[in-house]
Amino acid sequence: MNLAGTPPQRLSLMSVVGARPNFMKIAPFVRALNRHPGRFEHVLVHTGQHYDAAMSDSFFRDLAIPSPDVHLEIGSGTHAAQVGRTMIAFETVVRDRRPDWVVVVGDVNATCACSITAKKEGVKLAHIESGLRSFDLSMPEEINRMVTDRLSDLLFTTDEIADANLRAEGVAEARIRRVGNVMIDTMERQRATAAALDPRRLCETHALEPGSPPPPPLADGAFAVLTLHRPSNVDDPAVLRALVELFASEIAARLPLIWPVHPRTRKQLEALGLWQRARDARNLILTEPLGYDEMLRLTLGARVMLTDSGGLQEECCVAGTPCLTLRWNTERPVTLKEHGGASVLVGNDPVRIREAFRAALAEPRSAHRPPLWDGRAAERIVAAFLEMTG
Ligand code: UD1
């Protein structure tokens, strides 16, 4: 009962996930909703943009996300095909179930497609991880972020730079809620489970080439980790060739380099004849895409991270792992050294990467936790929805 003596209203929420980086963001939100039985009716929709066991199922299992109530089975395709198919399928789901709110996370194609559909159906929209801007419209994610934020009624942000970006775009103050970072909720929840894993063992379990020689001992601080999947790094043959050469001949020669290979990167390596070069390089340890806990284990123990992933930039910041961000810009400036973080932008220029790698080896670890990155962001988001139920 509320003060007026009437029972609280039940709010119906429909949340959406589509691709790997969404899963660790939705997990804490679903868990926080479930702490308020009777207050919410919740439907989880998986668009199916990522569908492999290693890209999707393992995350549901590791993070104890309930099975989706609706699966749209969109699969791979061009951006227009993915967004178009998602909109058509999601429209039917929204019409059938008429939720009070659609809740989207992050910046993948599913985020943008379901935002447009929800608004056109007259359903209120909330965006978790709002306000991030790289100001680089050649990134599909930047377009997804801008469209989603422009349409959102409630914008949950991670830091004050995101708030400022939204204000500069004219978003009304009342719609912006700074809640912290749901990615870090998941990181803190899984930290102990991850820490118990053995890096060498997980590399063996997920080796890409059966029969490849066992990895060397991988003590904490004695290995580096690499992830690569952005079109800007893997789609241009000259860029990818130069990167592989640098990783194979120089970086891995200095420190064992663990590389969980994203499916789109693997395809490109094979198409360009670079697969063999990578596979045969000494101390370059190729694995399948890893599960959440496994990847977190490597992030916590790595001497250096080399990555074009936004999520890993944030996790490295909190873990204190020096992070060479293989991009020319970032929508997450709060993770950069100039803001106290652990990340430096090195683009895909071998000279800069080489120099930054050497510098990182000489540096002590330095962890940085921006305000509200405390493991309780999802609680704050759910509190905002609880307020609406009276
Ligand atoms: C997507 C997101 C990106 C995110 C990344 C994390 C967009 C625009 N991009 O990029 O922001 O950082 O996910 O992984 O939404 N594939 C598989 N199995 C799968 C999924 C994909 O083999 O389960 C292959 C397909 O061949 C596909 C390729 O990977 O063509 C790329 O997948 P796609 O969903 O188009 O984008 P990502 O590069 O994964």
XYZ file of C-alpha atoms and ligand atoms in Angstrom:
429
model
C 0.000 0.000 0.000
C 1.143 3.552 -0.637
C 0.304 6.626 1.436
C -3.027 7.064 -0.324
C -3.965 3.531 0.734
C -4.204 2.176 -2.798
C -2.216 -0.869 -3.876
C 0.800 -0.037 -6.065
C 0.322 -0.323 -9.785
C 2.056 -3.163 -11.619
C 4.317 -1.876 -14.357
C 4.885 -3.941 -17.456
C 8.394 -3.769 -18.878
C 9.747 -5.362 -22.027
C 13.532 -5.447 -22.213
C 15.587 -6.249 -25.274
C 18.939 -7.940 -25.891
C 20.489 -8.793 -29.230
C 24.252 -9.110 -29.224
C 27.006 -10.160 -26.856
C 27.698 -6.809 -25.163
C 24.009 -6.542 -24.204
C 23.934 -9.645 -22.047
C 26.156 -8.378 -19.207
C 24.119 -5.151 -19.141
C 20.693 -6.772 -18.896
C 21.680 -9.417 -16.300
C 21.833 -7.065 -13.279
C 18.668 -5.266 -14.385
C 16.659 -8.496 -14.534
C 18.042 -9.569 -11.178
C 17.142 -6.223 -9.597
C 13.584 -6.416 -11.007
C 13.162 -9.875 -9.534
C 13.861 -8.478 -6.067
C 10.430 -6.809 -6.211
C 7.946 -9.609 -6.753
C 4.482 -8.447 -7.768
C 5.623 -4.961 -8.813
C 6.672 -5.689 -12.375
C 5.535 -7.812 -15.233
C 8.698 -8.394 -17.238
C 9.204 -9.854 -20.695
C 12.721 -10.467 -22.027
C 13.118 -10.369 -25.812
C 16.253 -11.714 -27.559
C 16.471 -10.508 -31.150
C 19.001 -13.237 -32.032
C 21.602 -10.939 -33.667
C 24.177 -13.110 -31.900
C 23.165 -16.757 -31.814
C 26.261 -18.992 -31.446
C 26.696 -20.911 -28.198
C 29.913 -18.974 -27.557
C 28.435 -15.552 -28.444
C 25.102 -15.924 -26.658
C 24.157 -19.101 -24.743
C 27.239 -19.169 -22.525
C 26.411 -15.653 -21.269
C 22.877 -16.614 -20.283
C 24.352 -19.515 -18.342
C 27.318 -17.716 -16.692
C 25.257 -14.669 -15.740
C 22.119 -16.615 -14.745
C 19.905 -14.640 -17.122
C 16.498 -16.314 -17.446
C 15.751 -17.758 -20.895
C 14.217 -15.123 -23.150
C 10.407 -15.110 -23.220
C 10.515 -14.235 -26.907
C 13.252 -15.051 -29.426
C 13.112 -13.232 -32.768
C 15.873 -15.319 -34.437
C 17.092 -12.476 -36.630
C 20.596 -13.826 -37.197
C 23.362 -12.245 -39.285
C 23.040 -9.942 -42.292
C 23.739 -6.406 -43.451
C 22.812 -3.607 -41.093
C 19.655 -2.793 -43.028
C 18.664 -6.469 -43.084
C 19.259 -6.895 -39.348
C 17.500 -3.677 -38.367
C 14.636 -4.228 -40.814
C 13.990 -7.830 -39.786
C 14.177 -6.864 -36.122
C 11.674 -4.039 -36.539
C 9.171 -6.229 -38.370
C 9.387 -9.039 -35.823
C 9.471 -6.751 -32.769
C 6.439 -4.786 -33.947
C 4.301 -7.919 -33.668
C 5.596 -8.606 -30.163
C 4.882 -5.043 -28.995
C 1.391 -5.113 -30.532
C 0.583 -8.440 -28.864
C 1.857 -7.553 -25.426
C 1.484 -3.754 -25.174
C 4.096 -3.125 -22.427
C 4.143 0.181 -20.522
C 7.853 0.553 -21.259
C 10.416 -0.915 -23.618
C 13.907 -0.968 -22.072
C 16.951 -1.139 -24.354
C 20.654 -1.318 -23.480
C 23.865 -0.292 -25.219
C 24.281 0.530 -28.884
C 23.892 -2.537 -31.097
C 21.501 -2.876 -34.016
C 18.848 -4.459 -31.785
C 18.946 -1.366 -29.532
C 18.195 1.009 -32.380
C 15.675 -1.203 -34.200
C 13.566 -1.860 -31.114
C 13.707 1.795 -30.027
C 12.221 2.984 -33.312
C 9.560 0.289 -33.229
C 8.575 0.955 -29.617
C 8.148 4.691 -30.188
C 6.160 4.213 -33.381
C 3.871 1.927 -31.417
C 3.407 4.647 -28.804
C 5.238 2.765 -26.061
C 7.546 4.643 -23.687
C 11.237 3.984 -24.116
C 14.082 3.773 -21.594
C 17.757 3.500 -22.585
C 20.372 2.042 -20.272
C 23.910 3.357 -21.057
C 22.686 6.561 -22.573
C 24.665 9.633 -23.645
C 27.881 7.960 -24.826
C 29.260 9.713 -27.917
C 32.330 9.060 -30.052
C 31.239 11.852 -32.451
C 32.274 9.465 -35.233
C 29.374 8.740 -37.535
C 31.371 6.151 -39.465
C 30.714 3.830 -36.497
C 27.367 2.048 -36.776
C 27.124 2.107 -32.979
C 27.242 5.936 -32.924
C 24.202 6.078 -35.199
C 22.441 3.542 -32.977
C 23.242 5.584 -29.865
C 22.057 8.882 -31.349
C 18.786 7.491 -32.692
C 18.046 5.648 -29.455
C 18.763 8.619 -27.205
C 16.762 10.998 -29.394
C 13.714 8.758 -28.991
C 14.104 7.820 -25.319
C 11.784 9.095 -22.582
C 14.124 8.058 -19.789
C 17.894 8.112 -20.280
C 20.030 6.236 -17.734
C 23.650 7.416 -17.873
C 26.990 6.125 -16.631
C 28.925 9.336 -15.963
C 28.829 13.117 -16.064
C 30.344 13.356 -19.550
C 27.359 11.388 -20.872
C 24.992 13.746 -19.010
C 26.714 16.730 -20.612
C 26.443 15.172 -24.091
C 22.704 14.748 -23.643
C 22.223 18.294 -22.323
C 24.159 19.630 -25.299
C 21.690 17.806 -27.562
C 18.774 19.448 -25.787
C 17.534 16.502 -23.726
C 15.400 17.779 -20.839
C 17.110 17.468 -17.470
C 14.174 15.554 -15.963
C 14.678 12.694 -18.403
C 18.372 12.168 -17.574
C 19.131 9.864 -14.645
C 22.733 9.196 -13.734
C 22.777 5.725 -12.229
C 26.311 4.404 -12.833
C 27.423 1.495 -14.948
C 25.519 -1.802 -15.152
C 28.573 -3.460 -16.777
C 30.400 -2.917 -13.515
C 27.473 -4.438 -11.561
C 28.144 -7.630 -13.500
C 31.901 -7.370 -13.150
C 31.678 -7.068 -9.377
C 29.202 -9.924 -9.086
C 31.351 -12.281 -11.170
C 34.794 -11.199 -9.934
C 35.296 -13.993 -7.401
C 34.031 -16.718 -9.748
C 36.315 -15.415 -12.486
C 39.323 -15.163 -10.175
C 39.079 -18.877 -9.404
C 39.686 -19.824 -13.065
C 43.086 -20.790 -14.416
C 44.149 -18.815 -17.528
C 46.222 -21.611 -19.010
C 43.484 -24.166 -18.526
C 40.833 -21.992 -20.139
C 43.107 -21.360 -23.121
C 43.500 -25.122 -23.515
C 39.769 -25.763 -23.207
C 38.960 -23.164 -25.857
C 41.937 -23.713 -28.187
C 40.926 -22.992 -31.758
C 43.204 -25.532 -33.333
C 42.880 -28.997 -31.871
C 46.334 -30.474 -31.371
C 48.035 -27.058 -31.111
C 50.921 -27.032 -28.612
C 49.891 -26.368 -24.985
C 50.141 -22.711 -23.956
C 53.100 -21.620 -21.829
C 52.523 -21.005 -18.079
C 50.307 -17.925 -17.772
C 50.913 -16.348 -14.371
C 49.149 -13.088 -13.590
C 51.046 -10.192 -15.110
C 52.917 -12.512 -17.495
C 50.545 -12.387 -20.446
C 48.754 -9.875 -22.659
C 45.259 -10.156 -24.159
C 43.961 -9.055 -27.535
C 40.432 -8.646 -28.914
C 39.568 -7.236 -32.309
C 36.263 -7.016 -34.136
C 35.475 -3.465 -35.290
C 34.982 -3.081 -39.029
C 37.602 -0.269 -38.951
C 40.220 -2.819 -37.833
C 39.228 -6.042 -39.536
C 37.479 -5.122 -42.796
C 40.395 -3.352 -44.550
C 42.909 -6.004 -45.672
C 45.949 -3.703 -45.374
C 45.013 -2.683 -41.822
C 44.365 -6.234 -40.639
C 47.509 -7.576 -42.293
C 49.708 -4.951 -40.581
C 48.077 -5.606 -37.205
C 48.492 -9.372 -37.427
C 52.141 -8.942 -38.363
C 52.732 -6.656 -35.382
C 50.971 -8.989 -32.948
C 52.634 -12.124 -34.325
C 56.178 -10.882 -34.743
C 56.589 -8.322 -31.955
C 53.938 -8.287 -29.232
C 53.706 -12.067 -28.791
C 57.499 -12.274 -28.893
C 57.622 -10.028 -25.818
C 54.708 -11.555 -23.810
C 52.424 -14.527 -24.482
C 49.406 -12.943 -26.212
C 45.976 -14.543 -25.762
C 43.578 -13.734 -28.611
C 39.944 -14.868 -28.332
C 38.914 -14.516 -31.976
C 35.542 -12.950 -32.816
C 33.644 -14.774 -35.619
C 33.757 -11.814 -38.012
C 37.526 -11.479 -37.459
C 38.092 -15.170 -38.018
C 36.214 -14.987 -41.309
C 38.385 -12.090 -42.436
C 41.622 -13.759 -41.365
C 40.680 -16.838 -43.330
C 39.542 -14.876 -46.385
C 42.790 -12.864 -46.462
C 45.067 -15.873 -45.955
C 46.212 -14.562 -42.541
C 44.866 -17.398 -40.445
C 47.958 -19.545 -40.834
C 50.297 -16.658 -39.961
C 48.390 -16.043 -36.733
C 48.090 -19.719 -35.884
C 51.765 -20.468 -36.401
C 53.132 -17.472 -34.492
C 54.981 -18.435 -31.348
C 53.194 -17.441 -28.126
C 50.153 -16.090 -29.965
C 47.419 -18.155 -28.333
C 44.233 -18.221 -30.385
C 41.002 -19.231 -28.673
C 37.300 -19.366 -29.468
C 35.217 -16.449 -28.138
C 35.282 -16.849 -24.357
C 32.500 -16.799 -21.797
C 32.036 -13.810 -19.478
C 33.870 -15.241 -16.459
C 36.746 -16.477 -18.589
C 37.232 -13.123 -20.269
C 37.045 -11.342 -16.921
C 39.714 -13.707 -15.570
C 42.038 -12.684 -18.377
C 41.250 -8.979 -17.897
C 42.069 -9.199 -14.184
C 45.370 -11.011 -14.792
C 46.651 -9.388 -17.988
C 49.753 -7.201 -17.945
C 48.300 -5.315 -20.914
C 44.991 -5.415 -22.798
C 44.857 -4.557 -26.500
C 41.268 -4.128 -27.625
C 38.733 -2.292 -29.749
C 35.879 -3.217 -27.373
C 34.158 -0.492 -25.369
C 33.156 -2.811 -22.543
C 36.709 -4.051 -22.004
C 37.896 -0.436 -21.757
C 35.527 0.015 -18.825
C 36.455 -3.257 -17.140
C 40.190 -2.501 -17.508
C 39.606 0.910 -15.938
C 38.101 -0.643 -12.792
C 40.578 -3.565 -12.771
C 43.580 -1.259 -13.303
C 44.786 -3.195 -16.351
C 46.642 -0.946 -18.823
C 44.448 -0.850 -21.928
C 45.641 0.023 -25.424
C 42.418 0.967 -27.189
C 42.769 0.089 -30.866
C 40.634 3.024 -31.993
C 41.133 6.707 -32.844
C 38.269 7.856 -30.643
C 36.092 6.544 -27.858
C 32.550 7.121 -26.630
C 33.882 6.281 -23.159
C 36.384 9.097 -22.411
C 35.978 8.536 -18.683
C 38.144 5.404 -19.097
C 41.060 7.352 -20.606
C 44.197 8.213 -18.680
C 43.459 11.930 -18.847
C 40.349 11.205 -16.766
C 42.227 8.926 -14.368
C 41.477 5.685 -16.260
C 43.733 2.968 -17.663
C 43.157 3.402 -21.399
C 45.108 5.137 -24.182
C 43.909 5.548 -27.757
C 46.396 4.002 -30.187
C 44.255 3.558 -33.303
C 45.535 0.895 -35.671
C 48.937 2.408 -36.361
C 51.657 -0.169 -35.618
C 54.134 2.546 -34.573
C 51.802 3.950 -31.926
C 50.755 0.511 -30.724
C 54.380 -0.592 -30.378
C 55.320 2.531 -28.397
C 52.275 2.391 -26.145
C 52.851 -1.316 -25.499
C 56.422 -0.639 -24.346
C 55.235 2.229 -22.156
C 52.480 0.071 -20.640
C 54.985 -2.631 -19.677
C 56.955 -0.064 -17.722
C 53.914 1.260 -15.822
C 52.371 0.124 -12.527
C 48.718 -0.962 -12.555
C 46.332 1.806 -11.586
C 42.669 1.113 -10.884
C 40.083 3.868 -11.222
C 36.424 3.725 -10.261
C 34.299 6.609 -11.583
C 31.504 7.763 -9.229
C 28.584 5.291 -9.012
C 30.498 2.464 -10.727
C 29.902 0.598 -7.500
C 27.956 -2.486 -8.534
C 24.538 -0.939 -7.740
C 23.542 0.794 -10.970
C 20.718 -1.637 -11.765
C 19.210 -1.067 -8.309
C 19.014 2.652 -9.086
C 17.378 1.976 -12.443
C 14.758 -0.253 -10.867
C 14.166 2.388 -8.162
C 13.259 4.839 -10.945
C 10.645 2.406 -12.278
C 9.370 1.646 -8.767
C 8.665 5.357 -8.253
C 6.224 5.168 -11.160
C 4.223 2.377 -9.580
C 3.155 4.663 -6.745
C 28.065 -6.428 -32.905
C 27.758 -4.968 -32.559
C 28.975 -4.341 -31.904
C 29.466 -5.153 -30.728
C 29.722 -6.575 -31.205
C 30.208 -7.487 -30.100
C 26.230 -3.755 -34.063
C 26.177 -2.705 -35.090
N 27.487 -4.184 -33.731
O 29.076 -6.430 -33.902
O 28.642 -3.045 -31.435
O 30.642 -4.584 -30.212
O 28.488 -7.086 -31.738
O 30.414 -8.769 -30.582
O 25.212 -4.193 -33.592
N 28.529 -14.110 -36.224
C 28.615 -15.437 -35.889
N 27.917 -15.876 -34.802
C 27.140 -15.058 -34.058
C 27.044 -13.696 -34.421
C 27.751 -13.237 -35.504
O 29.294 -16.219 -36.532
O 26.543 -15.531 -33.062
C 29.304 -13.621 -37.370
C 28.448 -13.463 -38.582
O 29.142 -13.975 -39.656
C 28.287 -11.970 -38.749
C 29.540 -11.424 -38.073
O 29.866 -12.360 -37.060
O 28.195 -11.599 -40.079
C 29.304 -10.065 -37.462
O 28.163 -10.101 -36.595
P 27.207 -8.834 -36.430
O 26.108 -9.149 -35.509
O 26.859 -8.295 -37.759
O 28.117 -7.694 -35.781
P 29.363 -7.749 -34.768
O 30.605 -7.470 -35.530
O 29.357 -8.972 -33.911
